[in-house]
Amino acid sequence: MYRIIALLLICFIVACKSSPKPTKTQALPSVDTAQFYPIADFIAAQIRYVDLRNFTIQKKIGAANFTDSIEINKDTFLQIAGTILAKVQNWNRVKHLYKESVFQDLGTASYTINYTSISPSTPIQNIDILLNEQTNILKRLFIKEKTDIHDTTIITQYNWIADRSFQMNQSTRTGNHFNAESKLEIKWAQ
């Protein structure tokens, strides 16, 4: 009987032994806890969606009053869409420099997720994502990028409509004297 009690006491002591607490000099592991919406995965899936189908892909170019529309092949589509994907992949590397806010938009029956830069030096200043209120599937994506080169500021707005099209609208301003605008739209579904 004493052997059983002694054995239970030893088991109890071993089970209750706690692991050492980290001292002030020990570094705790760093974990990325930001669970931002997987925008790069969305764009990559959209690119695959178009690449695997026989859509007629239209490219519209506009500047001031001039608009031109041509049909493009998949390679051209992949190249243009790939530039947006690359920007979002770069954003993923610095997403810790953004704050996230979420709100329900009753007017569009969607949830809006907003990422706003907390650093003026990041090229992507703002991202807005509209998710379907019922399915939480992305409906629209808006990315605002600002680039300063010497005395020139370039603002590029990327707009993506799921399963249909994307646009790149660019405004260039040199000081207060020159302002030029251009737009590019790629459509694959009517």
PDB file of C-alpha atoms in Angstrom:
ATOM      1  CA  MET A   1       0.000   0.000   0.000  1.00  0.00           C
ATOM      2  CA  TYR A   2       2.855   2.386   0.827  1.00  0.00           C
ATOM      3  CA  ARG A   3       4.454   1.568  -2.520  1.00  0.00           C
ATOM      4  CA  ILE A   4       1.289   2.585  -4.382  1.00  0.00           C
ATOM      5  CA  ILE A   5       1.044   5.869  -2.445  1.00  0.00           C
ATOM      6  CA  ALA A   6       4.751   6.564  -3.046  1.00  0.00           C
ATOM      7  CA  LEU A   7       4.354   5.824  -6.751  1.00  0.00           C
ATOM      8  CA  LEU A   8       1.299   8.114  -7.007  1.00  0.00           C
ATOM      9  CA  LEU A   9       3.185  10.858  -5.123  1.00  0.00           C
ATOM     10  CA  ILE A  10       6.130  10.624  -7.543  1.00  0.00           C
ATOM     11  CA  CYS A  11       3.759  10.745 -10.541  1.00  0.00           C
ATOM     12  CA  PHE A  12       2.004  13.769  -9.028  1.00  0.00           C
ATOM     13  CA  ILE A  13       5.309  15.615  -8.479  1.00  0.00           C
ATOM     14  CA  VAL A  14       6.502  14.891 -12.025  1.00  0.00           C
ATOM     15  CA  ALA A  15       3.160  15.957 -13.527  1.00  0.00           C
ATOM     16  CA  CYS A  16       3.094  19.204 -11.561  1.00  0.00           C
ATOM     17  CA  LYS A  17       6.632  20.197 -12.455  1.00  0.00           C
ATOM     18  CA  SER A  18       6.337  23.433 -14.426  1.00  0.00           C
ATOM     19  CA  SER A  19       8.543  24.507 -17.299  1.00  0.00           C
ATOM     20  CA  PRO A  20      10.946  27.358 -16.600  1.00  0.00           C
ATOM     21  CA  LYS A  21       9.598  30.833 -17.236  1.00  0.00           C
ATOM     22  CA  PRO A  22      11.445  32.920 -19.828  1.00  0.00           C
ATOM     23  CA  THR A  23      13.803  35.437 -18.323  1.00  0.00           C
ATOM     24  CA  LYS A  24      14.036  39.005 -19.508  1.00  0.00           C
ATOM     25  CA  THR A  25      17.036  38.147 -21.653  1.00  0.00           C
ATOM     26  CA  GLN A  26      15.275  35.340 -23.535  1.00  0.00           C
ATOM     27  CA  ALA A  27      13.604  36.406 -26.776  1.00  0.00           C
ATOM     28  CA  LEU A  28      10.118  35.121 -27.413  1.00  0.00           C
ATOM     29  CA  PRO A  29       9.452  33.901 -30.954  1.00  0.00           C
ATOM     30  CA  SER A  30       7.958  36.452 -33.310  1.00  0.00           C
ATOM     31  CA  VAL A  31       4.694  35.365 -34.909  1.00  0.00           C
ATOM     32  CA  ASP A  32       2.845  37.160 -37.713  1.00  0.00           C
ATOM     33  CA  THR A  33      -0.646  37.508 -36.283  1.00  0.00           C
ATOM     34  CA  ALA A  34      -2.032  39.744 -39.031  1.00  0.00           C
ATOM     35  CA  GLN A  35      -4.749  37.753 -40.769  1.00  0.00           C
ATOM     36  CA  PHE A  36      -5.253  40.085 -43.730  1.00  0.00           C
ATOM     37  CA  TYR A  37      -7.445  39.021 -46.627  1.00  0.00           C
ATOM     38  CA  PRO A  38      -5.393  36.875 -49.080  1.00  0.00           C
ATOM     39  CA  ILE A  39      -5.465  39.387 -51.962  1.00  0.00           C
ATOM     40  CA  ALA A  40      -2.544  37.789 -53.820  1.00  0.00           C
ATOM     41  CA  ASP A  41      -4.333  34.418 -53.764  1.00  0.00           C
ATOM     42  CA  PHE A  42      -7.480  36.073 -55.150  1.00  0.00           C
ATOM     43  CA  ILE A  43      -5.628  37.746 -58.045  1.00  0.00           C
ATOM     44  CA  ALA A  44      -3.660  34.564 -58.821  1.00  0.00           C
ATOM     45  CA  ALA A  45      -6.942  32.598 -58.915  1.00  0.00           C
ATOM     46  CA  GLN A  46      -8.496  35.201 -61.228  1.00  0.00           C
ATOM     47  CA  ILE A  47      -5.481  34.978 -63.555  1.00  0.00           C
ATOM     48  CA  ARG A  48      -5.778  31.161 -63.635  1.00  0.00           C
ATOM     49  CA  TYR A  49      -9.541  31.495 -64.237  1.00  0.00           C
ATOM     50  CA  VAL A  50      -8.908  33.513 -67.412  1.00  0.00           C
ATOM     51  CA  ASP A  51      -5.891  31.474 -68.493  1.00  0.00           C
ATOM     52  CA  LEU A  52      -7.850  28.196 -68.433  1.00  0.00           C
ATOM     53  CA  ARG A  53     -10.755  29.465 -70.540  1.00  0.00           C
ATOM     54  CA  ASN A  54     -11.237  30.674 -74.082  1.00  0.00           C
ATOM     55  CA  PHE A  55     -12.464  34.168 -73.282  1.00  0.00           C
ATOM     56  CA  THR A  56     -12.233  36.986 -75.776  1.00  0.00           C
ATOM     57  CA  ILE A  57     -10.036  39.446 -73.905  1.00  0.00           C
ATOM     58  CA  GLN A  58     -10.464  43.145 -74.689  1.00  0.00           C
ATOM     59  CA  LYS A  59      -7.968  45.861 -73.868  1.00  0.00           C
ATOM     60  CA  LYS A  60      -9.168  49.467 -73.811  1.00  0.00           C
ATOM     61  CA  ILE A  61      -6.712  52.331 -73.576  1.00  0.00           C
ATOM     62  CA  GLY A  62      -7.755  55.894 -72.881  1.00  0.00           C
ATOM     63  CA  ALA A  63      -6.080  59.254 -72.483  1.00  0.00           C
ATOM     64  CA  ALA A  64      -8.103  62.455 -72.352  1.00  0.00           C
ATOM     65  CA  ASN A  65     -10.660  62.081 -75.187  1.00  0.00           C
ATOM     66  CA  PHE A  66      -8.906  59.218 -76.982  1.00  0.00           C
ATOM     67  CA  THR A  67     -10.072  55.639 -76.495  1.00  0.00           C
ATOM     68  CA  ASP A  68      -8.818  52.605 -78.368  1.00  0.00           C
ATOM     69  CA  SER A  69     -10.022  49.022 -78.002  1.00  0.00           C
ATOM     70  CA  ILE A  70      -8.227  45.913 -79.241  1.00  0.00           C
ATOM     71  CA  GLU A  71      -8.408  42.191 -78.646  1.00  0.00           C
ATOM     72  CA  ILE A  72      -5.371  40.745 -76.835  1.00  0.00           C
ATOM     73  CA  ASN A  73      -4.050  37.227 -76.363  1.00  0.00           C
ATOM     74  CA  LYS A  74      -3.575  35.389 -73.067  1.00  0.00           C
ATOM     75  CA  ASP A  75       0.160  36.112 -72.916  1.00  0.00           C
ATOM     76  CA  THR A  76      -0.498  39.859 -72.976  1.00  0.00           C
ATOM     77  CA  PHE A  77      -3.237  39.435 -70.397  1.00  0.00           C
ATOM     78  CA  LEU A  78      -0.905  37.411 -68.145  1.00  0.00           C
ATOM     79  CA  GLN A  79       1.807  40.058 -68.428  1.00  0.00           C
ATOM     80  CA  ILE A  80      -0.494  42.973 -67.545  1.00  0.00           C
ATOM     81  CA  ALA A  81      -2.329  41.131 -64.733  1.00  0.00           C
ATOM     82  CA  GLY A  82       1.024  39.880 -63.443  1.00  0.00           C
ATOM     83  CA  THR A  83       2.127  43.456 -62.708  1.00  0.00           C
ATOM     84  CA  ILE A  84      -0.808  43.877 -60.305  1.00  0.00           C
ATOM     85  CA  LEU A  85      -0.112  40.495 -58.714  1.00  0.00           C
ATOM     86  CA  ALA A  86       3.543  41.488 -58.165  1.00  0.00           C
ATOM     87  CA  LYS A  87       2.479  44.732 -56.433  1.00  0.00           C
ATOM     88  CA  VAL A  88       0.164  42.831 -54.084  1.00  0.00           C
ATOM     89  CA  GLN A  89       2.865  40.247 -53.329  1.00  0.00           C
ATOM     90  CA  ASN A  90       5.218  43.118 -52.409  1.00  0.00           C
ATOM     91  CA  TRP A  91       2.464  44.579 -50.210  1.00  0.00           C
ATOM     92  CA  ASN A  92       2.233  41.242 -48.377  1.00  0.00           C
ATOM     93  CA  ARG A  93       5.859  41.696 -47.284  1.00  0.00           C
ATOM     94  CA  VAL A  94       5.120  45.052 -45.613  1.00  0.00           C
ATOM     95  CA  LYS A  95       1.547  44.507 -44.445  1.00  0.00           C
ATOM     96  CA  HIS A  96       2.653  45.238 -40.876  1.00  0.00           C
ATOM     97  CA  LEU A  97       2.784  48.895 -42.008  1.00  0.00           C
ATOM     98  CA  TYR A  98      -1.002  48.951 -42.536  1.00  0.00           C
ATOM     99  CA  LYS A  99      -3.979  49.172 -40.247  1.00  0.00           C
ATOM    100  CA  GLU A 100      -7.132  47.222 -40.977  1.00  0.00           C
ATOM    101  CA  SER A 101     -10.734  48.300 -40.530  1.00  0.00           C
ATOM    102  CA  VAL A 102     -13.916  46.422 -41.414  1.00  0.00           C
ATOM    103  CA  PHE A 103     -17.465  47.693 -41.750  1.00  0.00           C
ATOM    104  CA  GLN A 104     -20.758  46.531 -43.182  1.00  0.00           C
ATOM    105  CA  ASP A 105     -22.019  48.545 -46.146  1.00  0.00           C
ATOM    106  CA  LEU A 106     -25.799  48.152 -46.328  1.00  0.00           C
ATOM    107  CA  GLY A 107     -25.946  50.127 -49.592  1.00  0.00           C
ATOM    108  CA  THR A 108     -23.864  47.555 -51.490  1.00  0.00           C
ATOM    109  CA  ALA A 109     -24.859  44.496 -49.409  1.00  0.00           C
ATOM    110  CA  SER A 110     -21.213  43.897 -48.653  1.00  0.00           C
ATOM    111  CA  TYR A 111     -18.538  44.039 -46.027  1.00  0.00           C
ATOM    112  CA  THR A 112     -15.746  46.483 -46.742  1.00  0.00           C
ATOM    113  CA  ILE A 113     -12.255  45.700 -45.529  1.00  0.00           C
ATOM    114  CA  ASN A 114      -9.888  48.660 -45.650  1.00  0.00           C
ATOM    115  CA  TYR A 115      -6.108  48.638 -45.299  1.00  0.00           C
ATOM    116  CA  THR A 116      -4.570  52.078 -44.805  1.00  0.00           C
ATOM    117  CA  SER A 117      -0.854  52.757 -44.712  1.00  0.00           C
ATOM    118  CA  ILE A 118       0.554  54.079 -41.447  1.00  0.00           C
ATOM    119  CA  SER A 119       3.726  55.094 -43.301  1.00  0.00           C
ATOM    120  CA  PRO A 120       3.701  57.789 -45.996  1.00  0.00           C
ATOM    121  CA  SER A 121       6.691  56.136 -47.681  1.00  0.00           C
ATOM    122  CA  THR A 122       4.846  52.955 -48.710  1.00  0.00           C
ATOM    123  CA  PRO A 123       3.817  52.996 -52.371  1.00  0.00           C
ATOM    124  CA  ILE A 124       0.414  51.362 -51.784  1.00  0.00           C
ATOM    125  CA  GLN A 125      -1.480  53.878 -49.685  1.00  0.00           C
ATOM    126  CA  ASN A 126      -4.875  52.226 -49.481  1.00  0.00           C
ATOM    127  CA  ILE A 127      -6.671  48.964 -50.290  1.00  0.00           C
ATOM    128  CA  ASP A 128     -10.431  48.448 -50.181  1.00  0.00           C
ATOM    129  CA  ILE A 129     -12.046  45.031 -50.547  1.00  0.00           C
ATOM    130  CA  LEU A 130     -15.795  44.527 -50.977  1.00  0.00           C
ATOM    131  CA  LEU A 131     -16.981  41.086 -49.882  1.00  0.00           C
ATOM    132  CA  ASN A 132     -20.422  39.701 -50.647  1.00  0.00           C
ATOM    133  CA  GLU A 133     -22.444  39.982 -47.441  1.00  0.00           C
ATOM    134  CA  GLN A 134     -23.932  36.485 -47.809  1.00  0.00           C
ATOM    135  CA  THR A 135     -20.952  34.486 -49.107  1.00  0.00           C
ATOM    136  CA  ASN A 136     -17.902  36.548 -48.017  1.00  0.00           C
ATOM    137  CA  ILE A 137     -16.557  36.140 -51.564  1.00  0.00           C
ATOM    138  CA  LEU A 138     -14.631  39.090 -52.966  1.00  0.00           C
ATOM    139  CA  LYS A 139     -16.707  41.198 -55.388  1.00  0.00           C
ATOM    140  CA  ARG A 140     -14.427  44.194 -55.944  1.00  0.00           C
ATOM    141  CA  LEU A 141     -10.900  45.235 -55.110  1.00  0.00           C
ATOM    142  CA  PHE A 142      -9.516  48.798 -55.109  1.00  0.00           C
ATOM    143  CA  ILE A 143      -5.821  49.568 -54.665  1.00  0.00           C
ATOM    144  CA  LYS A 144      -4.422  53.112 -54.535  1.00  0.00           C
ATOM    145  CA  GLU A 145      -0.710  53.524 -55.172  1.00  0.00           C
ATOM    146  CA  LYS A 146       1.287  56.754 -54.902  1.00  0.00           C
ATOM    147  CA  THR A 147       4.771  57.168 -56.346  1.00  0.00           C
ATOM    148  CA  ASP A 148       6.901  60.323 -56.016  1.00  0.00           C
ATOM    149  CA  ILE A 149       9.772  60.782 -58.475  1.00  0.00           C
ATOM    150  CA  HIS A 150      11.580  64.098 -57.970  1.00  0.00           C
ATOM    151  CA  ASP A 151       8.838  66.722 -58.423  1.00  0.00           C
ATOM    152  CA  THR A 152       6.385  64.327 -60.097  1.00  0.00           C
ATOM    153  CA  THR A 153       3.615  62.462 -58.301  1.00  0.00           C
ATOM    154  CA  ILE A 154       1.980  59.460 -59.937  1.00  0.00           C
ATOM    155  CA  ILE A 155      -1.287  58.166 -58.469  1.00  0.00           C
ATOM    156  CA  THR A 156      -2.416  54.788 -59.817  1.00  0.00           C
ATOM    157  CA  GLN A 157      -5.798  53.307 -58.949  1.00  0.00           C
ATOM    158  CA  TYR A 158      -6.226  49.575 -59.599  1.00  0.00           C
ATOM    159  CA  ASN A 159      -9.842  48.350 -59.718  1.00  0.00           C
ATOM    160  CA  TRP A 160     -10.674  44.665 -60.025  1.00  0.00           C
ATOM    161  CA  ILE A 161     -14.204  43.302 -60.568  1.00  0.00           C
ATOM    162  CA  ALA A 162     -14.249  39.579 -59.787  1.00  0.00           C
ATOM    163  CA  ASP A 163     -14.634  37.290 -62.810  1.00  0.00           C
ATOM    164  CA  ARG A 164     -15.077  40.227 -65.226  1.00  0.00           C
ATOM    165  CA  SER A 165     -12.377  42.885 -65.566  1.00  0.00           C
ATOM    166  CA  PHE A 166      -9.727  45.108 -64.075  1.00  0.00           C
ATOM    167  CA  GLN A 167      -8.609  48.704 -64.641  1.00  0.00           C
ATOM    168  CA  MET A 168      -5.496  50.741 -64.070  1.00  0.00           C
ATOM    169  CA  ASN A 169      -6.185  54.489 -63.937  1.00  0.00           C
ATOM    170  CA  GLN A 170      -3.165  56.752 -63.633  1.00  0.00           C
ATOM    171  CA  SER A 171      -2.853  60.452 -62.901  1.00  0.00           C
ATOM    172  CA  THR A 172       0.523  62.204 -63.216  1.00  0.00           C
ATOM    173  CA  ARG A 173       1.200  65.627 -61.763  1.00  0.00           C
ATOM    174  CA  THR A 174       4.426  67.634 -62.015  1.00  0.00           C
ATOM    175  CA  GLY A 175       4.356  70.374 -59.416  1.00  0.00           C
ATOM    176  CA  ASN A 176       1.181  72.363 -60.018  1.00  0.00           C
ATOM    177  CA  HIS A 177       1.750  72.792 -63.749  1.00  0.00           C
ATOM    178  CA  PHE A 178       1.146  69.507 -65.579  1.00  0.00           C
ATOM    179  CA  ASN A 179      -1.561  66.940 -65.172  1.00  0.00           C
ATOM    180  CA  ALA A 180      -1.944  63.880 -67.395  1.00  0.00           C
ATOM    181  CA  GLU A 181      -4.375  61.015 -67.053  1.00  0.00           C
ATOM    182  CA  SER A 182      -4.485  57.597 -68.653  1.00  0.00           C
ATOM    183  CA  LYS A 183      -6.531  54.481 -68.213  1.00  0.00           C
ATOM    184  CA  LEU A 184      -6.267  50.856 -69.163  1.00  0.00           C
ATOM    185  CA  GLU A 185      -9.123  48.380 -68.909  1.00  0.00           C
ATOM    186  CA  ILE A 186      -8.931  44.631 -69.452  1.00  0.00           C
ATOM    187  CA  LYS A 187     -12.256  42.783 -69.855  1.00  0.00           C
ATOM    188  CA  TRP A 188     -12.803  39.070 -70.297  1.00  0.00           C
ATOM    189  CA  ALA A 189     -16.471  38.613 -69.490  1.00  0.00           C
ATOM    190  CA  GLN A 190     -19.459  40.621 -70.672  1.00  0.00           C
TER     191      GLN A 190
END
